[in-house]
Coordinates of C-alpha atoms and ligand atoms in Angstrom, one line a residue:
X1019 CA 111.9 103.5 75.9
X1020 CA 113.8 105.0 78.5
X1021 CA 116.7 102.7 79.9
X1022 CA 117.8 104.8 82.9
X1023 CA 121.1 105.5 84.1
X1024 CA 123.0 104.3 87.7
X1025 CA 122.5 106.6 90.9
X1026 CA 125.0 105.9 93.5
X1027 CA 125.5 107.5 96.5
X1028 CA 127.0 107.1 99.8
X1029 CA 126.1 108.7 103.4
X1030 CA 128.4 111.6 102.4
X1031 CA 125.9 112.4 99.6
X1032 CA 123.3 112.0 102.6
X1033 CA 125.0 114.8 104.5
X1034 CA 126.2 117.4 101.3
X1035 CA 122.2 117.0 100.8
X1036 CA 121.1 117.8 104.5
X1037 CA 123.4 120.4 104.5
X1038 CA 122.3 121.7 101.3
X1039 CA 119.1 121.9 102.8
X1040 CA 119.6 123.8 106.0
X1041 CA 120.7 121.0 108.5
X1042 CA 122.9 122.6 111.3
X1043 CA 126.3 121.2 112.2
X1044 CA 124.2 120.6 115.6
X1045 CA 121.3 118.2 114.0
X1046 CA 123.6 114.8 114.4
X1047 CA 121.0 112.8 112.4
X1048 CA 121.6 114.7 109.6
X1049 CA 125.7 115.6 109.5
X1050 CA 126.8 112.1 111.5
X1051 CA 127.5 109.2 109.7
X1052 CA 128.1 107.8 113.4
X1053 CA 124.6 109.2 114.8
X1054 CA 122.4 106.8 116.5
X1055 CA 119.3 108.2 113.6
X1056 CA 121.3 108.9 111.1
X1057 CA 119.4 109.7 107.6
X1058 CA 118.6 111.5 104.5
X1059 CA 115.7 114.2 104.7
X1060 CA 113.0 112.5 102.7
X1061 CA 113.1 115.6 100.1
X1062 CA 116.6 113.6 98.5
X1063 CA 114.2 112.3 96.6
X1064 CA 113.8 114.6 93.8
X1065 CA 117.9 114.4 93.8
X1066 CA 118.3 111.2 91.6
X1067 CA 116.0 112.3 89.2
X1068 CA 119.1 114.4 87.8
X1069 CA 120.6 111.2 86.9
X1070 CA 117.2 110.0 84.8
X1071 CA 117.6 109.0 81.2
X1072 CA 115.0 111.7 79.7
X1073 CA 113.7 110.2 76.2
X1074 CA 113.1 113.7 74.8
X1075 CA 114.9 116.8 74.0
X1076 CA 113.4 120.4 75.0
X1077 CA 114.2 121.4 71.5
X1078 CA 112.3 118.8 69.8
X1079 CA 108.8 119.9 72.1
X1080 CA 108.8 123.7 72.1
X1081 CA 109.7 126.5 70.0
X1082 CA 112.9 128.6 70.8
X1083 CA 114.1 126.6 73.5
X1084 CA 117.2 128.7 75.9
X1085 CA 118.1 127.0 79.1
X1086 CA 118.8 130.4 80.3
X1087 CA 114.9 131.1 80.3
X1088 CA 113.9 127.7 81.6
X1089 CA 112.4 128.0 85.4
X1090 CA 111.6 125.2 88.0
X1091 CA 107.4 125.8 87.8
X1092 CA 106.3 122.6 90.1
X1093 CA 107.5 120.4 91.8
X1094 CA 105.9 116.6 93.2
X1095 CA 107.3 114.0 95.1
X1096 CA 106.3 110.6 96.7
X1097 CA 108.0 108.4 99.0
X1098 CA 107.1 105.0 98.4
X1099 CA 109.1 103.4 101.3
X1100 CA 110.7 104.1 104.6
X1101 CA 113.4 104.0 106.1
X1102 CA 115.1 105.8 102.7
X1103 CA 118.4 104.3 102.0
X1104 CA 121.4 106.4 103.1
X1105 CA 123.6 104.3 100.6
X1106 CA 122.8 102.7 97.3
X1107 CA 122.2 101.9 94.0
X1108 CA 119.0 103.3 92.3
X1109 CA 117.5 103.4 88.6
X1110 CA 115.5 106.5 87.7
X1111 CA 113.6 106.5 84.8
X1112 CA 111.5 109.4 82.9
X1113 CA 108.6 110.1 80.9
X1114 CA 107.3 113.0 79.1
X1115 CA 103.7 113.7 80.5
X1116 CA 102.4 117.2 78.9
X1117 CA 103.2 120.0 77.0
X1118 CA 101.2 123.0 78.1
X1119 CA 101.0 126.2 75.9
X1120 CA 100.8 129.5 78.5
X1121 CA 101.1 131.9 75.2
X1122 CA 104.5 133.5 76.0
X1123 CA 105.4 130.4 77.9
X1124 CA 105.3 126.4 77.7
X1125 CA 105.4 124.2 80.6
X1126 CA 106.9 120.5 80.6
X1127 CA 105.8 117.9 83.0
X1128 CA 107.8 114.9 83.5
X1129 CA 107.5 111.7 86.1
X1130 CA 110.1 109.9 86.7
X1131 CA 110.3 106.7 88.5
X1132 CA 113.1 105.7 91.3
X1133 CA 113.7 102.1 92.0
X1134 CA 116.5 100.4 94.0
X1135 CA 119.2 98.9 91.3
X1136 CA 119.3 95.7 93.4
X1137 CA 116.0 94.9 94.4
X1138 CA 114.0 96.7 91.7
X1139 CA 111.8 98.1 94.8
X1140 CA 110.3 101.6 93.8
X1141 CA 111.3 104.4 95.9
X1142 CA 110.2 107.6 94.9
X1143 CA 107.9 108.8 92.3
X1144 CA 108.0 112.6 90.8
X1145 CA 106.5 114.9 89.0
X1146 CA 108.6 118.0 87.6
X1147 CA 107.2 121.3 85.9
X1148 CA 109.4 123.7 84.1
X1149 CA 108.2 127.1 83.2
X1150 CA 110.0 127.7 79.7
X1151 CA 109.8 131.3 79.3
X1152 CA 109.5 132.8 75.4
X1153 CA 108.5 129.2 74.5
X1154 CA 104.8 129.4 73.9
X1155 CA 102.2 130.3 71.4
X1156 CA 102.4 126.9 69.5
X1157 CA 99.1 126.4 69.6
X1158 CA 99.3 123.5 72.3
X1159 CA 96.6 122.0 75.0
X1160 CA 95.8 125.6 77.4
X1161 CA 95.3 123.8 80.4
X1162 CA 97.7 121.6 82.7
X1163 CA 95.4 118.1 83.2
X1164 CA 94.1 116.9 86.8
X1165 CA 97.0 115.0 88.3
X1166 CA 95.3 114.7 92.2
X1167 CA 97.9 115.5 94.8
X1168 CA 100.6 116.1 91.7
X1169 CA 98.1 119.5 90.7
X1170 CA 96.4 119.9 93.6
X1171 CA 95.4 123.7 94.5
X1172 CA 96.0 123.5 98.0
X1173 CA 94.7 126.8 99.3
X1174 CA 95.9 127.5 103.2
X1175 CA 92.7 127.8 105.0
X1176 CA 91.6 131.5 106.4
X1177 CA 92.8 130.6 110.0
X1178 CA 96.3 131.2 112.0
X1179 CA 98.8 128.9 110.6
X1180 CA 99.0 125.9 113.5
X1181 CA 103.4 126.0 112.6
X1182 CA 105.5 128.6 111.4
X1183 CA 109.2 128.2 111.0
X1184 CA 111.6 130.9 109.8
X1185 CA 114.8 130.0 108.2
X1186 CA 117.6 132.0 107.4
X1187 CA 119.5 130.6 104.0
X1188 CA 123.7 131.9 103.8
X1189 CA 124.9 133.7 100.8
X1190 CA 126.7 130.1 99.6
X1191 CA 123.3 128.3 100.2
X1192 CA 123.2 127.7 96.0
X1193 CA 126.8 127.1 95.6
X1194 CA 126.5 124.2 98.2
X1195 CA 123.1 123.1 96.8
X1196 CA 124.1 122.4 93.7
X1197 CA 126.9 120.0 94.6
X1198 CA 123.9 117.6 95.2
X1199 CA 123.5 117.5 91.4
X1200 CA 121.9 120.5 89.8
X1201 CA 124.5 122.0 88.0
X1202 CA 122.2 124.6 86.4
X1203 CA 124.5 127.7 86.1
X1204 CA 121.6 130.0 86.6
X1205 CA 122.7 129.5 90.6
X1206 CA 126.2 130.3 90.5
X1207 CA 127.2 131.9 87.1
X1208 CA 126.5 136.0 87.7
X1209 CA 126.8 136.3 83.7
X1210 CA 124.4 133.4 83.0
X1211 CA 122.3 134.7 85.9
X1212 CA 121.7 137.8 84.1
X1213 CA 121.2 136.5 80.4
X1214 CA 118.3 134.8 82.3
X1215 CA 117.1 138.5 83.5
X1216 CA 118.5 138.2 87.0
X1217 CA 120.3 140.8 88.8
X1218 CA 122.4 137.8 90.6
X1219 CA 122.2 134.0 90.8
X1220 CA 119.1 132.6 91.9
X1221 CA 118.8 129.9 94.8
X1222 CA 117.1 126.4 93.3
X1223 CA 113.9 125.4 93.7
X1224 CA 114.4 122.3 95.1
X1225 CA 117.1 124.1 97.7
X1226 CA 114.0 125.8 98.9
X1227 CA 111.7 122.6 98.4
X1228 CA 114.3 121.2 100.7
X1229 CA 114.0 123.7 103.8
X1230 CA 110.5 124.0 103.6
X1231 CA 110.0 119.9 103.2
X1232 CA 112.3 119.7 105.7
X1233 CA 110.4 122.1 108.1
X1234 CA 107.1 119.5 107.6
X1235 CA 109.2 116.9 108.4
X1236 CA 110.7 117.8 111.4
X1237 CA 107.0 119.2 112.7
X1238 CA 104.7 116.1 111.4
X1239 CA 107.1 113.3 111.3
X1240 CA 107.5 111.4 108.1
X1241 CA 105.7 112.5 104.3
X1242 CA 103.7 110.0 102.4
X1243 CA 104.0 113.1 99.2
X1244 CA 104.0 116.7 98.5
X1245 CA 104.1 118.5 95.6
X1246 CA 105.0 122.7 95.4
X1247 CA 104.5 125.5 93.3
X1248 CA 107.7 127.8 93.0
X1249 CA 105.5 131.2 92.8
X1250 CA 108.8 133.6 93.2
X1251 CA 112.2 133.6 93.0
X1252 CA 114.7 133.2 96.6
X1253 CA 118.0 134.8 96.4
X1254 CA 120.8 133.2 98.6
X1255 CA 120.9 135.0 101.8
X1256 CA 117.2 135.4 102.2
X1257 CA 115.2 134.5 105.2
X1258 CA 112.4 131.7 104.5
X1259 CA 109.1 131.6 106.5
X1260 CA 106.6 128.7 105.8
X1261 CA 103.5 128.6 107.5
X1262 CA 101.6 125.4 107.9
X1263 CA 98.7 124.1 108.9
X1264 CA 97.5 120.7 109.7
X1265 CA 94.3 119.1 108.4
X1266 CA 93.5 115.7 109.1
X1267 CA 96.7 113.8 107.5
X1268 CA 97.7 116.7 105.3
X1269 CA 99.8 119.4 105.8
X1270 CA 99.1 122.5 103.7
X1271 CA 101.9 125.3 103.4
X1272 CA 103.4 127.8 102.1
X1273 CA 106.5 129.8 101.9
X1274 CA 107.5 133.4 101.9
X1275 CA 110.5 135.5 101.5
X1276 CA 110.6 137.7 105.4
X1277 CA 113.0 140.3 103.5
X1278 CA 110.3 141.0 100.8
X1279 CA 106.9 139.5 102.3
X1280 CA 106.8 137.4 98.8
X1281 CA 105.4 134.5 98.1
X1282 CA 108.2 131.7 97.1
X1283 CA 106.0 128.4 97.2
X1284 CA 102.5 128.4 97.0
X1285 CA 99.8 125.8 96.3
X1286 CA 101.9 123.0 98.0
X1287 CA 101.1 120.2 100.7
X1288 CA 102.3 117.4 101.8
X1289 CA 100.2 114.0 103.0
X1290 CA 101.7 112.4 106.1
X1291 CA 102.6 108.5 106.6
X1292 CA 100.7 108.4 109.8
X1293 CA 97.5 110.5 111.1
X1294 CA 99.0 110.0 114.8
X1295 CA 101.6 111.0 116.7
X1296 CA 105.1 111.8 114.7
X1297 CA 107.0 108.6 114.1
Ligands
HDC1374 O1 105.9 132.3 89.2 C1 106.9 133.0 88.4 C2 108.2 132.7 89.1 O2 109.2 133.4 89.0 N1 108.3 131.6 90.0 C3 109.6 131.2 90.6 C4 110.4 130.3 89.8 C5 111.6 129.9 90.5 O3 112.3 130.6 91.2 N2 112.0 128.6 90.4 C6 113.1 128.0 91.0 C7 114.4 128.5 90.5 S1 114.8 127.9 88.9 C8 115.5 126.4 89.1 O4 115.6 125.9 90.2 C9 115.9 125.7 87.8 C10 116.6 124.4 88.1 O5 118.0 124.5 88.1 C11 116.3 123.4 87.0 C12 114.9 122.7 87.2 C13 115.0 121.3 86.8 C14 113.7 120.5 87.1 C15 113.8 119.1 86.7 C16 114.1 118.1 87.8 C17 114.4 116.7 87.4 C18 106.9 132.4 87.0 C19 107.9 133.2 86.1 C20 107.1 130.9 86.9 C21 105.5 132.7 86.4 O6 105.2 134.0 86.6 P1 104.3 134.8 85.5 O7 104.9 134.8 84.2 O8 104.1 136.2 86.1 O9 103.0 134.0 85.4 P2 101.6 134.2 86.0 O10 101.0 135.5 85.3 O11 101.6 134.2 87.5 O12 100.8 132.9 85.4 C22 100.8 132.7 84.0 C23 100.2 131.3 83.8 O13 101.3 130.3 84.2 C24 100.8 129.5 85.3 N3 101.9 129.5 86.3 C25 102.4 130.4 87.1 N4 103.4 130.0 87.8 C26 103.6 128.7 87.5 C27 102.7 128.4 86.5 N5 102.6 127.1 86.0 C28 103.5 126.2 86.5 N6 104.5 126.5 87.5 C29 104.5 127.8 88.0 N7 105.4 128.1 89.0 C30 99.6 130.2 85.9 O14 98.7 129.3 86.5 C31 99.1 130.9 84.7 O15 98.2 130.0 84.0 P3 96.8 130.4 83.5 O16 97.0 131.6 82.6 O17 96.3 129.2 82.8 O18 96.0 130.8 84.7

């Protein structure tokens, strides 16, 4: 059984994160220890996670394992209690929940659970999907299983988007990302970048989870879950453009690349706190 390792952090993790994220030197509640609101944008919670004790190694679960081939597939998240901390002590601990054989691929899904180190209170809860390129054809299960909102499809409906916000990320976005605690070198390291068939360093998935959680957020007030698909690659610099649109207390969106018209996140939604007004 997994024991779990300590997460601390203090408000100036809070504000490395928000601005890892996008948050302008002019959003106070974000970049001011001192502001009246002041708080973490309730995507953080995929951040201490990092710090999980993981009771399995890649190596032991698929054949020819590289982290240099290993991609952020999915990505779910709940919030189990507001407001989120902006200081603290948490425990993160994670479990191995499939193996899924894609042919030339495998993807891993692990949950991990987050709970305050004092109070034992669980704070987050999520689900993370790598896509291990080269790793498949072990004859494993086909087919991810039927998580609910963790798998859901979430196909944006045929009309206008009700929201669309366009961010643009800076060329350090990744280098600044990462001091949040994914040190993957895939997002700095040109020479690692490109043993992993990139031209240059890739931005994270979770920077761009971020931004677009972030947009949700700051559109439909606070997120009960939501849960992404990373369907292409951003490159720091890039302008993001999600397009959401509101059903009931869910929030279905997605996210494209303006420079390219790609698709970055697909498949993703988030279910709100309250049906009413934001906060
Ligand atoms: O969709 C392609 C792609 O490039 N996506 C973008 C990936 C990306 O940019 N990710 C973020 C950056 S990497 C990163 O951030 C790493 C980070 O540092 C570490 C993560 C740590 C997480 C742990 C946290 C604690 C790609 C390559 C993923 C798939 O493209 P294709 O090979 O063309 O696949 P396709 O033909 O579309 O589909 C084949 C089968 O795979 C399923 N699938 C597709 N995309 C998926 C996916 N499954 C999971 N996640 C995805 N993103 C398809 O459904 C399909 O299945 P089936 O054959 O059964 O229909």
């Amino acid at each position: 059984e997994a024991k779990g390792t300590e997460f601390t952090f203090t408000e100036r993790d809070v504000m490395l994160y928000n601005l890892g994220v996008g948050a302008k030197r002019t959003d106070l509640r974000y970049v001011f220890e001192g502001a009246e609101e002041f708080q973490v944008i309730p995507t953080f919670g995929v951040i201490p996670p990092f710090d999980a004790e993981i009771p399995y190694n890649m190596d032991e679960i698929v054949p020819n394992f590289s982290p240099m081939m290993l991609l952020h597939g999915e990505q779910y998240l709940e919030i189990k209690k507001y407001p989120i901390p902006t200081s603290g002590r948490l425990i993160s601990k994670g479990k191995l929940l499939e193996v899924v054989d894609k042919g030339n691929a495998a993807v891993v899904k692990n949950g991990v659970t987050t709970v305050n180190a004092e109070t034992g209170e669980e704070l987050f809860y999520t689900e993370a999907t790598v896509f291990l390129r080269g790793c498949g054809g072990f004859g494993g299960q086909k087919k991810p299983a039927d998580r609910g909102a963790s798998t859901a499809a979430n196909k944006p409906p045929a009309r206008t988007p009700d929201v669309v916000v366009e961010e643009k990320t800076t060329e350090e976005q990744a280098a600044l990302y990462r001091l949040s605690g994914d040190y993957n070198p895939l997002h700095v390291d040109p020479a690692f970048a490109k043993m992993g068939g990139f031209k240059q360093p890739i931005l994270h998935g979770l920077c761009f989870f971020g931004i677009a959680g972030k947009a949700v957020y700051e559109k439909f007030g606070p997120i009960r879950n939501i849960k992404v698909r990373f369907a292409g690659t951003v490159m720091p610099g890039q302008t993001l453009v999600t397009e959401m649109w509101r059903d009931g207390n869910k929030v279905i969106f997605q996210t494209k690349v303006k420079e390219t018209g790609k698709l970055a996140i697909g498949g993703a939604a988030a279910e709100l706190v309250s049906e009413g007004s934001k906060l």
